[in-house]
Structure formats: C-alpha cells, structure tokens
Short mmCIF file of C-alpha atoms in Angstrom, two decimals:
data_model
loop_
_atom_site.label_atom_id
_atom_site.label_comp_id
_atom_site.label_asym_id
_atom_site.label_seq_id
_atom_site.Cartn_x
_atom_site.Cartn_y
_atom_site.Cartn_z
CA MET A 1 -41.39 3.97 -12.56
CA GLN A 2 -38.00 1.72 -13.76
CA LEU A 3 -39.52 -1.88 -11.43
CA THR A 4 -42.62 -0.75 -13.38
CA TRP A 5 -41.80 -0.52 -16.73
CA ILE A 6 -39.44 -4.24 -16.00
CA ALA A 7 -42.25 -5.88 -14.02
CA GLY A 8 -45.37 -4.69 -17.39
CA LEU A 9 -42.59 -6.16 -20.12
CA LEU A 10 -42.68 -9.08 -18.23
CA LEU A 11 -46.31 -9.81 -18.17
CA PHE A 12 -45.65 -10.95 -21.14
CA VAL A 13 -42.40 -13.31 -21.26
CA GLN A 14 -44.10 -16.84 -20.15
CA PRO A 15 -43.61 -18.91 -16.37
CA VAL A 16 -40.59 -19.76 -16.04
CA ASN A 17 -39.65 -22.97 -13.34
CA ILE A 18 -36.65 -21.80 -11.02
CA SER A 19 -33.74 -23.46 -9.89
CA GLU A 20 -34.01 -23.75 -7.01
CA SER A 21 -30.17 -22.57 -5.04
CA LEU A 22 -26.53 -21.72 -7.55
CA SER A 23 -23.31 -22.94 -5.91
CA VAL A 24 -20.26 -20.76 -6.70
CA THR A 25 -16.93 -22.32 -7.16
CA HIS A 26 -13.54 -21.14 -6.68
CA GLN A 27 -10.70 -23.79 -7.24
CA GLY A 28 -13.65 -25.96 -7.55
CA GLN A 29 -14.39 -25.40 -4.20
CA THR A 30 -18.12 -24.34 -3.13
CA ILE A 31 -17.31 -21.03 -1.72
CA ALA A 32 -20.97 -19.17 -1.24
CA SER A 33 -24.75 -20.34 -2.43
CA VAL A 34 -28.08 -19.02 -2.65
CA ASN A 35 -31.71 -19.27 -3.39
CA HIS A 36 -33.67 -17.92 -5.80
CA ALA A 37 -36.09 -16.76 -2.78
CA ASP A 38 -33.28 -14.86 -1.43
CA ILE A 39 -31.82 -12.65 -4.20
CA THR A 40 -35.19 -12.08 -5.75
CA LEU A 41 -38.17 -10.18 -5.12
CA PRO A 42 -41.85 -11.97 -4.86
CA LEU A 43 -43.45 -9.81 -7.93
CA LEU A 44 -45.51 -12.50 -10.49
CA ASP A 45 -44.72 -15.74 -11.87
CA VAL A 46 -41.33 -14.92 -13.19
CA PRO A 47 -37.71 -14.10 -10.96
CA ILE A 48 -37.02 -10.10 -10.53
CA MET A 49 -33.10 -9.85 -9.12
CA ASP A 50 -33.24 -7.80 -5.33
CA VAL A 51 -30.42 -5.67 -6.77
CA ASP A 52 -29.52 -4.08 -3.01
CA LYS A 53 -29.72 -8.31 -1.95
CA TYR A 54 -27.53 -9.26 -5.26
CA ASN A 55 -24.83 -6.34 -4.10
CA GLN A 56 -24.56 -7.66 -0.47
CA PHE A 57 -24.01 -11.10 -2.31
CA VAL A 58 -21.28 -9.99 -4.63
CA GLU A 59 -19.47 -8.06 -2.46
CA LYS A 60 -18.96 -11.29 0.23
CA ILE A 61 -17.24 -13.72 -3.73
CA ASP A 62 -14.95 -10.78 -4.19
CA ARG A 63 -13.78 -10.57 -0.54
CA GLN A 64 -13.25 -14.63 -0.86
CA VAL A 65 -11.38 -14.55 -4.06
CA TYR A 66 -9.31 -11.11 -3.82
CA GLN A 67 -5.87 -11.61 -3.90
CA LYS A 68 -3.42 -8.32 -3.44
CA PRO A 69 -0.52 -8.48 -6.46
CA VAL A 70 2.95 -8.44 -5.33
CA ASP A 71 4.47 -5.80 -6.49
CA ALA A 72 8.72 -7.08 -7.14
CA THR A 73 11.32 -6.21 -5.04
CA ILE A 74 15.34 -6.15 -4.47
CA ASP A 75 16.81 -8.47 -2.00
CA LYS A 76 19.73 -7.25 0.77
CA GLN A 77 22.09 -9.42 -2.21
CA GLY A 78 20.91 -6.88 -4.89
CA ASN A 79 19.02 -9.84 -6.86
CA ILE A 80 15.63 -8.97 -7.88
CA LEU A 81 12.56 -10.85 -6.82
CA PRO A 82 9.68 -10.84 -9.32
CA GLY A 83 6.67 -9.84 -8.04
CA ARG A 84 3.23 -11.83 -8.31
CA VAL A 85 -0.12 -11.73 -9.77
CA GLY A 86 -3.33 -10.45 -8.37
CA TYR A 87 -6.54 -11.54 -8.68
CA LYS A 88 -10.34 -10.54 -8.22
CA LEU A 89 -14.16 -10.98 -9.08
CA TYR A 90 -14.58 -10.07 -12.86
CA HIS A 91 -17.87 -8.14 -11.57
CA GLN A 92 -19.15 -8.14 -15.37
CA ALA A 93 -18.67 -11.83 -16.44
CA PHE A 94 -20.28 -13.03 -12.74
CA LYS A 95 -23.04 -10.73 -13.75
CA GLU A 96 -24.19 -12.40 -17.21
CA GLN A 97 -23.38 -15.62 -15.83
CA PHE A 98 -25.92 -14.99 -12.28
CA TYR A 99 -28.42 -13.27 -14.79
CA SER A 100 -28.34 -17.28 -16.60
CA PHE A 101 -28.75 -19.16 -12.85
CA LEU A 102 -31.78 -16.80 -13.14
CA TYR A 103 -33.78 -18.00 -15.28
CA SER A 104 -32.55 -21.56 -15.46
CA SER A 105 -34.65 -24.24 -15.24
CA LYS A 106 -31.71 -26.81 -13.82
CA ALA A 107 -29.61 -26.67 -10.65
CA TYR A 108 -26.08 -24.02 -11.39
CA LYS A 109 -23.17 -24.42 -10.34
CA LEU A 110 -21.23 -20.93 -11.11
CA GLU A 111 -17.01 -20.55 -11.51
CA VAL A 112 -15.96 -17.96 -10.20
CA PRO A 113 -14.62 -15.00 -13.38
CA LEU A 114 -11.50 -13.29 -12.54
CA LEU A 115 -10.09 -10.01 -13.15
CA ALA A 116 -5.48 -10.20 -12.97
CA ILE A 117 -4.94 -7.54 -11.29
CA HIS A 118 -0.77 -6.72 -12.21
CA PRO A 119 1.29 -5.50 -9.64
CA LYS A 120 2.18 -1.55 -9.99
CA VAL A 121 5.95 -2.92 -9.63
CA ASP A 122 7.29 -5.48 -12.10
CA SER A 123 11.12 -6.95 -12.42
CA GLU A 124 11.77 -5.43 -16.49
CA LEU A 125 11.12 -1.92 -13.84
CA LEU A 126 12.64 -2.54 -11.13
CA ALA A 127 15.70 -3.36 -13.51
CA GLU A 128 16.07 -0.38 -15.10
CA ILE A 129 15.05 2.50 -12.50
CA HIS A 130 18.23 0.69 -10.36
CA GLU A 131 20.56 1.73 -12.64
CA LYS A 132 21.68 5.07 -11.84
CA LYS A 133 21.89 6.21 -7.93
CA ILE A 134 21.04 10.11 -7.83
CA GLY A 135 20.92 10.24 -4.31
CA GLU A 136 21.89 9.15 -1.04
CA TYR A 137 22.40 9.95 2.81
CA ARG A 138 23.33 8.93 6.17
CA THR A 139 22.81 9.32 9.56
CA TYR A 140 23.56 7.31 13.12
CA PHE A 141 22.58 5.19 16.45
CA ASN A 142 23.34 3.54 18.53
CA VAL A 143 22.71 -0.63 18.69
CA ASN A 144 22.73 -0.41 22.53
CA ASN A 145 18.83 0.94 22.31
CA LYS A 146 17.12 -1.80 21.58
CA ASN A 147 14.05 -0.91 21.36
CA ARG A 148 15.02 2.48 19.10
CA THR A 149 17.24 0.25 17.53
CA ASN A 150 13.84 -2.14 16.21
CA ASN A 151 11.45 0.96 15.75
CA ILE A 152 14.71 2.56 13.37
CA SER A 153 14.72 -0.67 11.43
CA LEU A 154 10.42 -1.61 10.92
CA ALA A 155 10.07 1.40 9.43
CA THR A 156 13.76 1.67 7.35
CA GLU A 157 12.00 -1.69 6.37
CA ALA A 158 8.69 -0.39 5.26
CA ILE A 159 10.16 2.07 3.22
CA ASN A 160 12.64 0.07 1.22
CA ASN A 161 12.24 -0.28 -2.97
CA TYR A 162 9.28 1.84 -2.53
CA VAL A 163 8.78 3.44 -5.55
CA VAL A 164 7.96 6.86 -7.09
CA PHE A 165 6.46 7.83 -10.22
CA PRO A 166 7.08 11.00 -12.27
CA GLY A 167 4.44 13.08 -10.77
CA GLU A 168 3.17 10.95 -7.11
CA VAL A 169 3.35 12.40 -4.45
CA PHE A 170 5.22 10.01 -1.56
CA SER A 171 3.80 10.41 2.33
CA PHE A 172 5.70 8.65 4.71
CA ASN A 173 2.87 8.09 6.99
CA GLN A 174 1.09 6.32 4.02
CA ALA A 175 4.07 4.80 3.45
CA VAL A 176 4.98 3.30 6.70
CA GLY A 177 1.55 3.31 7.81
CA LYS A 178 0.41 2.58 11.32
CA ARG A 179 3.09 2.64 14.31
CA SER A 180 1.50 0.20 17.05
CA VAL A 181 2.31 -3.00 18.88
CA ASN A 182 1.03 -5.13 16.59
CA LYS A 183 3.57 -3.77 14.06
CA GLY A 184 6.31 -4.42 16.73
CA TYR A 185 6.70 -1.23 17.43
CA MET A 186 8.87 -0.81 21.06
CA LEU A 187 8.86 1.99 23.76
CA ALA A 188 11.92 4.60 23.03
CA ARG A 189 12.17 7.54 23.30
CA VAL A 190 10.49 10.68 21.73
CA ILE A 191 10.51 14.76 21.65
CA VAL A 192 6.94 15.76 22.89
CA LYS A 193 5.96 19.76 22.85
CA GLY A 194 10.79 20.56 23.75
CA GLU A 195 10.64 17.57 26.17
CA PHE A 196 11.64 14.14 25.79
CA SER A 197 8.61 11.45 26.51
CA GLU A 198 8.70 7.44 25.72
CA GLY A 199 6.63 6.49 22.50
CA ILE A 200 5.75 4.10 21.19
CA VAL A 201 8.05 6.18 18.13
CA GLY A 202 10.34 6.03 19.32
CA GLY A 203 13.51 6.46 16.57
CA ILE A 204 11.07 6.56 13.62
CA CYS A 205 11.88 10.13 12.76
CA GLN A 206 15.30 9.12 12.06
CA VAL A 207 14.00 7.77 9.13
CA SER A 208 11.87 10.50 7.68
CA SER A 209 15.12 12.77 8.87
CA THR A 210 17.34 10.36 6.52
CA LEU A 211 15.30 10.22 3.73
CA PHE A 212 14.59 14.40 3.75
CA ASN A 213 18.81 14.57 3.77
CA ALA A 214 18.40 11.49 0.60
CA ILE A 215 15.03 13.07 -1.20
CA ASP A 216 17.30 16.12 -1.20
CA ASN A 217 20.24 16.18 -2.64
CA ALA A 218 18.50 13.60 -5.31
CA GLY A 219 16.99 17.48 -6.25
CA LEU A 220 13.31 16.01 -5.64
CA GLN A 221 10.81 18.82 -4.24
CA THR A 222 9.60 18.61 -0.88
CA ILE A 223 5.62 19.06 -0.09
CA GLN A 224 5.73 18.46 3.56
CA ARG A 225 8.37 18.61 6.24
CA TYR A 226 8.29 19.85 9.99
CA SER A 227 11.20 20.28 12.63
CA HIS A 228 11.34 18.59 15.67
CA THR A 229 10.58 21.70 18.80
CA ARG A 230 14.27 20.71 19.66
CA SER A 231 17.43 19.79 17.81
CA VAL A 232 18.46 16.40 17.44
CA PRO A 233 21.41 14.67 17.41
CA TYR A 234 21.41 12.46 14.33
CA VAL A 235 21.16 15.13 12.05
CA PRO A 236 22.85 19.10 11.42
CA PRO A 237 20.56 21.52 12.63
CA GLY A 238 17.87 22.18 10.48
CA ARG A 239 18.01 19.06 8.22
CA ASP A 240 15.86 17.33 10.75
CA ALA A 241 12.12 16.09 9.70
CA THR A 242 9.84 14.71 12.23
CA VAL A 243 6.95 12.41 11.63
CA SER A 244 3.42 11.21 13.24
CA TRP A 245 0.53 9.33 12.28
CA TYR A 246 -1.59 11.77 14.28
CA GLY A 247 0.12 14.72 13.40
CA PRO A 248 2.98 16.08 11.00
CA ASP A 249 4.04 13.91 7.56
CA PHE A 250 7.20 14.45 5.63
CA SER A 251 6.71 14.02 1.94
CA PHE A 252 8.01 14.74 -1.38
CA LYS A 253 6.83 14.47 -5.18
CA ASN A 254 9.07 12.91 -7.82
CA THR A 255 9.38 15.75 -10.13
CA TYR A 256 11.57 14.09 -12.67
CA ASN A 257 10.55 12.19 -16.44
CA GLN A 258 11.39 8.87 -14.97
CA PRO A 259 10.37 6.67 -11.45
CA ILE A 260 13.00 6.89 -8.54
CA LEU A 261 13.85 3.69 -6.11
CA ILE A 262 13.92 4.34 -2.59
CA ARG A 263 17.07 2.07 -0.66
CA ALA A 264 16.85 2.10 2.69
CA THR A 265 18.76 -0.22 5.40
CA THR A 266 20.42 -0.56 8.36
CA GLN A 267 23.47 -1.43 8.96
CA GLY A 268 25.90 -1.36 12.48
CA GLY A 269 24.10 1.30 14.01
CA MET A 270 23.92 3.23 10.10
CA VAL A 271 20.36 3.86 8.30
CA SER A 272 21.44 4.45 4.85
CA ILE A 273 18.87 4.91 2.00
CA MET A 274 20.19 6.17 -1.80
CA VAL A 275 17.81 7.00 -4.77
CA TYR A 276 17.87 5.77 -7.43
CA SER A 277 16.65 6.09 -11.49
CA SER A 278 16.87 4.84 -14.82
CA ASP A 279 19.96 6.29 -17.15
CA MET A 280 17.54 8.06 -18.64
CA ILE A 281 16.76 10.47 -15.77
CA ASN A 282 17.16 14.21 -15.88
CA TYR A 283 18.05 15.37 -12.75
CA LYS A 284 20.34 17.68 -10.45
CA THR A 285 21.24 17.20 -7.56
CA ARG A 286 21.61 19.29 -4.61
CA LYS A 287 24.62 19.20 -1.92
CA VAL A 288 23.57 18.42 1.95
CA PRO A 289 25.28 18.69 5.07
CA ALA A 290 27.12 14.96 5.77
CA ALA A 291 25.74 13.84 9.79
CA SER A 292 28.31 13.30 12.38
CA ASN A 293 29.01 9.38 12.76
CA GLN A 294 30.05 10.59 15.84
CA LYS A 295 27.69 8.89 18.51
CA SER A 296 26.52 12.00 21.19
CA LYS A 297 25.83 11.61 25.04
CA GLU A 298 22.02 11.55 24.19
CA GLN A 299 22.04 9.21 21.89
CA ILE A 300 23.76 7.22 23.72
CA TYR A 301 22.24 7.16 27.25
CA ARG A 302 19.20 8.89 27.05
CA SER A 303 17.88 8.53 23.13
#
C-alpha cells in the first residue's frame, strides 16, 4: 500500500537524469561503490530505493568503519592509561546524503559520516574509583605447573581493571569469555563429577574463587555461585566458586552507590584480587576466612 502511494505521488514528478554510481570514501580512500540499478526498484522513470538492498549496503559500510572504543586502564605500576574513542556509521546523516545521490544528475562521492562512541570507563572515572580499597583476597598456586599457571594468568588478566557500575551484574563467564586454545589456554587438571581429569580450563576456578572471596569481603551481593563436587586446596572448604563456559557461572551485583573497580594480578605463585571504589561509597565489609599459603601435595604434584 505504501509503495503504491509513493508511486502515485511520483507520477507528478519530472524524471531525473540519474548518475551512474556512488563512491563511498573513508579517510580519503574508497571503501564501497554502488550503481543506481543495484539499489533501486525498476519502476517508473524515477528512482525508488530498494530498502533491503540499501540496508545490506549500509551494513557492509558500517562493518568497515566501525572502531570499538577502548576503556582506560591502570598498568602494573599504577599509572592510568587513557582510553580511546571509537566510531560507528552515522546512519541518519548517511541516509540523507544517499538520497541526494539517488536524485542527482552527476557523479557523486560521499565521505562516510561518523558518530563517536565514548569509552564506558575514562581516565577521570578510574582516578576517582581507585581511591579506596573495600575488599581483597589472595590465594596461592604452584608456579612449577606451567599450564595451570598460564591459565590462571590469562583469566586474571581478563578481569583486571573491570568496572562494575551501580546496579550492574558482573558475570565471570561473560568477562573472561570462552576459554580455548586459540586464546592461549592449556590443558591442566580439573575436577569433573568429583574426579580429576585433564581440561582446557584447569586453574580458571582458582581465579573465580579468589574473586568470590574478594567481593564477599567487600560486602557485595553474590547472585550465582556453585561449589566443586569435592574440596579444592586453594580456598577453605565451602569458599570456592566453580565456573564452566557451558555450565555454572559466578556472578555478583554491585548494590552500592558508586562504581567498583576490580584489580587482579598474579605474582610469584599468588593470585591477588582487590576491590576499589571512590571515597563517597557507602559500604560494609564482611569477614572471610583467609586461604592457606601452604601448597598441598595435591596442588604441587597433581593439580
């Protein structure tokens, strides 16, 4: 019905001499081009845009120009490294210029209009929420187990500098992502249905368990947590948090009035996770049992 109405309206419009093609440029380089015949419907003597073909054309351009924003971070020396603004296609401005091409009688070149995407975490925010430590926890591991050490380091790095805003829920699986060989994870001892076996995620649960105790010490609200089917040596009984990409997750909610910052590091056989926020936070800590710094035989020789 809408197409019929538009076609009827166009009967009163004088036909135009359309140009042959549109060149789309980005930073001075041509990234796409299209002919009128490729993007219009063969009706009447005036161009009518084929919406499906236009959307496909725009999606292709959007993928080419998209730049993901980068959050500010804190390095190992405590220095704040600024973030970086990202960019995406400005769809409305592009459509307006595209219509100009559609009814133009001469060659047309269009520089892609962009919208800035500001990082969620900038330097000013990091400086503010790195003021006050509200929780911490440490666990220990055997550095001679190279594969397990590697996995622990990768998972720790994945949650380091993570900011959780008021009311937000943090998911360990979402933050760390799928653990795979392509990401550098290695085979190490894991517990499956109460038995030890080799798995690509060996060591990951020590990081999630350390995080659970750190956020519990900070008084934050645990949303989802599961224990292993047998005891683990790196935390006291009942203080672990098992995770699996296709199974259980560990998650918590920031119930405070300020964002919280997770700082996670590994050094010399120790996983250290600290929770920070601003001086304006209203919080209440919880006492949690400390992990033993004595590595058990299970941890040294079989983990």
